[in-house]
Coordinates of C-alpha atoms and ligand atoms in Angstrom, one line a residue:
M96 CA -1.1 -6.3 7.9
D97 CA -1.9 -7.6 11.4
G98 CA 1.0 -5.7 12.7
R99 CA 3.1 -8.7 13.9
T100 CA 6.2 -7.6 12.1
A101 CA 5.6 -3.8 12.2
D102 CA 8.5 -3.2 14.7
S103 CA 10.9 -5.5 12.9
A104 CA 14.2 -4.0 11.7
L105 CA 13.3 -4.8 7.9
I106 CA 9.8 -3.1 8.1
T107 CA 10.8 0.0 10.0
T108 CA 13.7 0.5 7.7
Y109 CA 11.5 0.1 4.6
R110 CA 9.4 2.7 6.2
G111 CA 12.3 5.2 6.3
T112 CA 13.4 5.0 10.0
R113 CA 17.1 4.1 10.7
G114 CA 17.3 1.7 13.6
P115 CA 20.4 0.6 15.7
V116 CA 21.2 -2.3 13.2
T117 CA 21.1 -2.4 9.3
P118 CA 18.8 -5.1 8.3
V119 CA 20.2 -7.6 5.9
W120 CA 18.7 -10.3 3.5
F121 CA 19.9 -11.6 0.2
M122 CA 18.1 -12.1 -3.1
R123 CA 17.8 -15.7 -3.9
Q124 CA 18.9 -16.7 -0.5
A125 CA 17.0 -19.8 -0.7
G126 CA 18.4 -22.0 -3.4
R127 CA 21.3 -24.0 -4.7
S128 CA 24.0 -22.4 -2.4
L129 CA 22.5 -24.3 0.5
P130 CA 23.2 -28.1 0.8
E131 CA 19.8 -28.5 2.8
Y132 CA 18.1 -27.0 -0.2
R133 CA 19.9 -29.4 -2.7
A134 CA 18.9 -32.3 -0.4
L135 CA 15.2 -31.2 -0.5
R136 CA 15.0 -30.8 -4.2
V137 CA 16.2 -34.4 -4.9
G138 CA 13.6 -35.9 -7.2
N139 CA 11.2 -33.0 -7.7
Q140 CA 10.7 -30.5 -10.3
M141 CA 11.4 -26.9 -9.5
L142 CA 7.8 -25.6 -10.2
D143 CA 6.4 -28.5 -8.5
A144 CA 8.5 -27.8 -5.5
C145 CA 7.1 -24.2 -5.6
L146 CA 3.5 -25.4 -5.5
D147 CA 4.0 -27.7 -2.6
P148 CA 3.2 -25.7 0.4
E149 CA 5.1 -27.8 2.9
L150 CA 8.3 -27.8 0.6
S151 CA 8.0 -24.2 -0.5
S152 CA 7.6 -23.1 3.1
E153 CA 10.4 -25.2 4.5
I154 CA 12.8 -24.0 1.7
T155 CA 11.8 -20.4 2.5
L156 CA 12.8 -20.9 6.2
Q157 CA 16.2 -22.5 5.5
P158 CA 18.2 -19.5 5.0
V159 CA 16.5 -17.8 8.0
R160 CA 17.7 -20.4 10.2
R161 CA 21.3 -20.8 8.8
H162 CA 22.1 -17.2 8.4
G163 CA 19.9 -15.3 10.7
V164 CA 19.0 -12.9 8.0
D165 CA 16.2 -10.2 9.0
S166 CA 13.7 -11.4 6.5
A167 CA 12.6 -14.5 4.4
I168 CA 11.5 -14.2 0.8
F169 CA 9.0 -16.6 -0.4
F170 CA 10.3 -19.5 -2.2
S171 CA 8.7 -19.4 -5.6
D172 CA 9.4 -18.1 -9.1
I173 CA 8.4 -15.2 -11.2
V174 CA 7.0 -17.6 -13.9
I175 CA 4.6 -19.5 -11.3
P176 CA 1.6 -17.3 -12.0
L177 CA 2.1 -17.8 -15.8
K178 CA 2.1 -21.6 -15.2
L179 CA -1.0 -21.4 -13.0
A180 CA -2.9 -19.5 -15.7
G181 CA -2.1 -22.3 -17.8
V182 CA 0.9 -21.3 -20.0
D183 CA 3.1 -24.0 -21.2
V184 CA 6.2 -23.1 -19.3
D185 CA 8.9 -25.0 -17.3
I186 CA 12.1 -24.2 -15.6
V187 CA 15.1 -26.0 -17.3
P188 CA 18.0 -26.6 -14.7
G189 CA 21.0 -24.3 -15.5
R190 CA 18.9 -22.5 -18.1
G191 CA 15.8 -20.8 -16.7
P192 CA 12.1 -20.5 -17.9
V193 CA 11.5 -22.0 -21.2
L194 CA 8.1 -21.8 -23.0
G195 CA 6.7 -24.7 -25.1
K196 CA 5.8 -21.8 -27.8
P197 CA 7.0 -18.2 -27.7
I198 CA 4.0 -15.6 -27.6
R199 CA 4.6 -13.3 -30.6
T200 CA 1.4 -12.4 -32.5
A201 CA -1.9 -10.7 -31.7
A202 CA -3.6 -14.1 -31.8
D203 CA -1.1 -15.7 -29.4
V204 CA -1.7 -12.9 -26.9
A205 CA -5.6 -13.1 -27.4
A206 CA -5.3 -16.8 -26.5
L207 CA -3.5 -16.3 -23.3
P208 CA -5.5 -17.8 -20.6
H209 CA -6.8 -15.9 -17.4
L210 CA -6.1 -17.2 -14.1
P211 CA -9.0 -19.4 -12.9
A212 CA -10.6 -18.7 -9.6
G213 CA -8.5 -20.4 -6.8
A214 CA -5.6 -21.0 -9.1
L215 CA -3.2 -19.4 -6.4
S216 CA -4.4 -21.4 -3.4
A217 CA -1.1 -23.4 -3.3
V218 CA 0.8 -20.1 -3.0
S219 CA -1.6 -18.6 -0.3
A220 CA -1.2 -21.9 1.5
G221 CA 2.6 -21.9 1.4
V222 CA 2.7 -18.3 2.7
A223 CA 0.4 -18.8 5.4
R224 CA 2.3 -21.8 6.5
T225 CA 5.6 -19.8 6.3
V226 CA 4.4 -16.7 8.2
E227 CA 3.0 -19.0 10.9
Q228 CA 6.5 -20.3 11.6
L229 CA 8.3 -17.0 11.1
G230 CA 6.5 -15.2 14.0
K231 CA 7.9 -11.5 14.2
T232 CA 10.3 -12.2 11.3
P233 CA 8.9 -10.6 8.1
L234 CA 8.2 -12.5 4.9
I235 CA 8.7 -10.6 1.5
G236 CA 6.3 -11.5 -1.2
F237 CA 7.5 -10.9 -4.8
A238 CA 6.5 -11.0 -8.5
G239 CA 8.2 -10.5 -11.7
A240 CA 7.6 -7.1 -13.6
P241 CA 5.6 -7.3 -16.7
F242 CA 8.5 -6.4 -19.0
T243 CA 10.8 -9.2 -17.5
L244 CA 8.0 -11.7 -18.0
A245 CA 7.4 -10.5 -21.5
A246 CA 11.0 -10.9 -22.2
Y247 CA 10.6 -14.7 -21.4
L248 CA 7.2 -14.9 -23.1
V249 CA 8.3 -13.4 -26.4
E250 CA 11.7 -14.8 -26.7
G251 CA 10.4 -18.4 -25.6
G252 CA 13.3 -18.6 -23.0
P253 CA 16.3 -16.8 -21.6
S254 CA 18.0 -14.2 -23.9
K255 CA 20.8 -11.7 -23.5
E256 CA 19.2 -8.6 -25.0
H257 CA 15.7 -9.5 -25.3
L258 CA 15.5 -8.3 -28.9
S259 CA 12.4 -10.0 -30.0
A260 CA 10.5 -8.5 -27.1
R261 CA 12.0 -4.9 -27.7
T262 CA 11.1 -5.3 -31.4
L263 CA 7.5 -6.2 -30.7
M264 CA 7.0 -3.0 -28.4
H265 CA 7.8 -0.8 -31.5
A266 CA 6.6 -3.0 -34.4
D267 CA 3.1 -3.9 -32.9
P268 CA 2.4 -1.6 -30.0
E269 CA -1.2 -2.9 -29.7
T270 CA -0.2 -6.5 -29.2
W271 CA 2.5 -5.3 -26.8
H272 CA -0.2 -3.3 -24.9
A273 CA -2.4 -6.4 -24.6
L274 CA 0.5 -8.6 -23.7
L275 CA 1.9 -6.4 -21.0
N276 CA -1.6 -5.6 -19.5
W277 CA -2.2 -9.5 -19.3
A278 CA 1.2 -9.9 -17.6
A279 CA 0.6 -7.1 -15.2
D280 CA -2.8 -8.7 -14.1
V281 CA -1.5 -12.1 -13.5
T282 CA 1.7 -11.1 -11.8
G283 CA -0.3 -8.4 -9.7
A284 CA -2.6 -11.4 -8.6
F285 CA 0.3 -13.4 -7.5
L286 CA 1.9 -10.6 -5.4
R287 CA -1.6 -9.6 -4.0
A288 CA -2.2 -13.4 -2.9
Q289 CA 1.0 -13.3 -0.9
V290 CA 0.4 -10.2 0.9
L291 CA -3.3 -11.3 1.7
A292 CA -1.8 -14.7 3.0
G293 CA 0.6 -12.7 5.3
A294 CA 3.5 -11.3 3.6
S295 CA 4.7 -8.1 5.2
A296 CA 6.3 -6.4 2.2
A297 CA 6.1 -6.8 -1.7
Q298 CA 8.9 -6.7 -4.1
L299 CA 8.7 -6.3 -7.9
F300 CA 11.7 -7.8 -9.7
D301 CA 12.3 -6.2 -13.2
S302 CA 15.5 -8.3 -13.7
W303 CA 16.0 -7.3 -17.4
V304 CA 15.1 -3.7 -17.4
G305 CA 18.7 -2.9 -18.1
S306 CA 18.2 -3.5 -21.6
L307 CA 15.7 -0.6 -22.1
S308 CA 16.5 3.0 -22.8
L309 CA 14.9 5.4 -20.5
A310 CA 12.5 6.5 -23.3
D311 CA 11.3 2.9 -24.0
Y312 CA 10.9 2.4 -20.1
T313 CA 8.7 5.4 -19.8
S314 CA 6.5 5.0 -22.9
H315 CA 6.3 1.2 -23.2
V316 CA 6.9 -0.3 -19.8
A317 CA 6.3 1.8 -16.8
A318 CA 2.5 2.0 -16.8
Y319 CA 2.3 -1.8 -16.9
S320 CA 4.7 -2.1 -13.8
K321 CA 2.5 0.5 -12.1
R322 CA -0.5 -1.6 -12.9
A323 CA 1.3 -4.7 -11.3
L324 CA 2.2 -2.9 -8.2
D325 CA -1.3 -1.2 -7.8
A326 CA -2.5 -4.7 -7.1
V327 CA -1.2 -4.2 -3.6
A328 CA -1.8 -0.4 -3.5
D329 CA -4.7 -0.7 -1.0
L330 CA -2.7 -3.1 1.4
D331 CA -0.6 -1.4 3.9
V332 CA 2.7 -3.0 3.0
P333 CA 6.1 -1.4 1.9
K334 CA 6.5 -1.8 -2.0
V335 CA 10.2 -2.4 -3.2
H336 CA 11.1 -2.1 -6.9
F337 CA 14.4 -3.9 -8.1
G338 CA 16.0 -4.1 -11.5
V339 CA 19.4 -5.0 -12.8
G340 CA 21.2 -2.5 -14.8
S341 CA 18.7 0.0 -13.7
G342 CA 20.9 3.1 -13.2
E343 CA 19.4 5.1 -16.1
V344 CA 15.8 4.3 -15.3
L345 CA 16.0 4.3 -11.3
P346 CA 13.8 7.7 -10.8
A347 CA 11.3 6.2 -13.5
M348 CA 11.0 3.1 -11.6
Q349 CA 10.5 4.8 -8.4
A350 CA 7.8 7.0 -9.8
I351 CA 5.4 4.2 -10.5
G352 CA 4.8 4.1 -6.6
A353 CA 7.8 2.3 -5.1
D354 CA 8.5 3.0 -1.4
V355 CA 12.0 1.4 -1.4
M356 CA 14.4 1.1 -4.6
G357 CA 16.6 -1.9 -4.9
V358 CA 20.0 -1.0 -6.5
D359 CA 22.3 -3.3 -8.5
W360 CA 26.1 -3.2 -8.1
R361 CA 26.8 -1.0 -11.0
I362 CA 26.5 2.3 -9.2
P363 CA 27.3 3.2 -5.5
L364 CA 24.3 3.7 -3.2
A365 CA 25.3 7.2 -2.7
E366 CA 24.9 7.9 -6.5
A367 CA 21.6 6.1 -6.6
N368 CA 20.3 8.1 -3.7
R369 CA 21.5 11.4 -5.6
R370 CA 19.6 10.3 -8.8
L371 CA 16.5 9.6 -6.7
G372 CA 16.7 13.0 -4.9
G373 CA 17.4 11.5 -1.4
T374 CA 13.6 10.5 -1.3
V375 CA 13.5 6.8 -0.6
P376 CA 15.2 4.0 1.4
L377 CA 17.6 2.0 -0.6
Q378 CA 18.2 -1.8 -0.7
G379 CA 21.5 -3.2 -2.0
N380 CA 24.2 -3.6 -3.5
I381 CA 27.0 -6.0 -2.7
D382 CA 28.6 -7.1 -6.0
P383 CA 27.6 -10.9 -6.3
A384 CA 31.1 -11.4 -7.8
M385 CA 32.7 -10.4 -4.4
L386 CA 31.0 -13.5 -2.6
A387 CA 33.8 -15.8 -4.2
A388 CA 36.7 -13.4 -3.1
P389 CA 38.6 -14.1 0.1
W390 CA 36.9 -12.8 3.3
P391 CA 38.9 -9.7 3.8
V392 CA 38.3 -8.6 0.2
L393 CA 34.6 -9.2 0.8
E394 CA 34.6 -7.6 4.3
A395 CA 36.0 -4.4 2.8
H396 CA 33.4 -4.3 0.2
V397 CA 30.5 -4.8 2.6
L398 CA 31.9 -2.0 4.8
D399 CA 32.1 0.3 1.6
V400 CA 28.6 -0.5 0.8
L401 CA 27.4 0.2 4.3
E402 CA 29.3 3.5 4.3
S403 CA 27.7 4.5 0.9
G404 CA 24.3 3.5 2.2
Q405 CA 24.6 6.1 4.9
A406 CA 23.8 8.8 2.3
A407 CA 20.2 7.5 1.8
P408 CA 17.2 8.1 4.2
A409 CA 17.5 4.4 5.3
H410 CA 19.4 1.3 4.0
V411 CA 18.7 -2.5 3.9
L412 CA 21.8 -4.5 3.1
N413 CA 21.4 -6.9 0.2
L414 CA 23.2 -8.1 -3.0
G415 CA 23.2 -6.2 -6.3
H416 CA 21.5 -9.4 -7.8
G417 CA 20.8 -13.0 -6.6
V418 CA 23.2 -15.4 -4.8
P419 CA 25.2 -17.2 -7.5
P420 CA 24.5 -21.1 -7.0
D421 CA 28.1 -22.0 -6.2
T422 CA 28.4 -19.5 -3.5
D423 CA 30.0 -20.8 -0.2
P424 CA 27.0 -20.2 2.2
D425 CA 29.4 -19.4 5.1
Q426 CA 30.3 -16.2 3.2
L427 CA 26.7 -15.0 3.5
T428 CA 26.6 -16.0 7.3
R429 CA 29.7 -13.9 7.8
I430 CA 28.2 -10.9 6.1
V431 CA 25.0 -11.1 8.3
D432 CA 27.3 -11.3 11.5
L433 CA 29.5 -8.3 10.3
V434 CA 26.4 -6.3 9.5
H435 CA 24.7 -7.0 12.7
S436 CA 27.8 -6.2 14.9
R437 CA 28.0 -2.6 13.7
Ligands
LIG773 O1 15.5 -16.9 -2.2 C1 14.8 -16.2 -3.3 O2 15.2 -15.3 -3.7 C2 13.4 -16.8 -3.5 C3 13.3 -17.6 -4.7 C4 13.2 -17.0 -6.1 C5 13.5 -17.8 -7.2 N1 13.4 -17.2 -8.2 C6 13.9 -19.3 -6.9 C7 14.5 -19.9 -8.2 C8 13.0 -15.8 -6.7 C9 12.8 -14.4 -6.0 C10 13.0 -15.9 -8.0 C11 12.6 -14.8 -9.0 C12 13.2 -14.9 -10.4 N2 13.1 -16.0 -11.2 C13 13.7 -13.9 -11.1 C14 13.8 -12.4 -10.6 C15 15.0 -12.4 -9.8 C16 16.3 -12.4 -10.5 O3 17.2 -13.2 -10.1 O4 16.5 -11.6 -11.3 C17 14.0 -14.4 -12.5 C18 14.6 -13.5 -13.6 C19 13.6 -15.8 -12.5 C20 13.7 -16.6 -13.6 C21 14.6 -17.8 -13.3 N3 14.1 -18.9 -12.6 C22 16.0 -18.0 -13.6 C23 16.8 -17.0 -14.5 C24 16.3 -19.2 -13.1 C25 17.6 -19.8 -13.0 C26 17.8 -20.9 -13.9 C27 19.1 -21.8 -13.5 O5 18.9 -23.0 -13.3 O6 20.1 -21.3 -13.3 C28 15.2 -19.8 -12.4 C29 15.0 -21.0 -11.6 C30 15.1 -20.7 -10.1 N4 14.3 -19.8 -9.5 C31 15.9 -21.5 -9.4 C32 15.6 -21.0 -7.8 C33 16.1 -21.5 -6.5 C34 16.9 -22.6 -9.6 C35 16.2 -23.9 -9.8 C36 16.8 -25.1 -9.2 O7 17.1 -25.0 -7.9 O8 16.8 -26.1 -9.9

């Protein structure tokens, strides 16, 4: 908001202007693919690491130093604001977020705690420390979308098809409404805290949106995602919206007020652009499976993605979902060098 990163490749591209080079960063670029991350994480719990401003800042900077990506994304997790509100949630290695007790009834929802004043101070401190060191390189702040958070809260942990959550939205729409409003406010506050502390863009992750029909998305989900994104509506930062398996719902996801759409690997960028009516910059969409392929195979795929991205008003290169933990980090560095050399 102070203009420090306004001329960066990422921010100008998010604002719709194509520059001489395509900016590139990777979802989940900070994490287990990096030996320097694994070294820092010895002896601490994931959520504790996220809430240690020195550690979260250092981990955020690692992929910027190593790969020369055009942006950092704050090292945290979508469940951090739930934890800070007082929800009994933990991250189980190799599994993901797990709740002490699933949230399923009207009484469970009514008992959900609100974020106490000052609860996000460790997040703000971590972001402030990070942007100070990043200088002109932008930091992306992020948050989980209410549906993806609800999928964890209602199921009590990771699930494939989010059946209990999707049952609840129809079986008890009032409880669903209260739960998603709660999630939107908590996650919106998390996003806002990051932007106020210096993040230059805001990305909403609706990772599990692909399990929804378009009808369910528009009638039971979109309004709450809008409420979450509206938490930063008065702040002058580009807003990115990303989902996995989002082909059917892309235009509806954009319509809640996104400036940039993240696209997963299932549809070419040119097709995503067609579905969106050519209206917004796109971000994506290297197939994460290709990261383990020999370089010539991956290189050809990256060039294909760049070519397809030419159809959109502007393009930020990324993956179609997060970096798999067993990825050889040199593959990521090679992608950055390739994209920057063109
Ligand atoms: O570099 C970055 O992208 C920033 C860090 C980041 C993490 N989580 C760190 C993390 C971000 C943006 C997230 C968001 C997140 N967390 C999402 C949305 C993005 C997506 O990938 O769809 C989701 C669905 C979660 C929930 C979650 N947290 C999962 C599914 C897992 C993986 C569980 C596992 O161990 O396989 C986590 C844990 C997590 N979040 C790790 C990291 C680096 C791994 C924990 C570890 O290192 O032990």
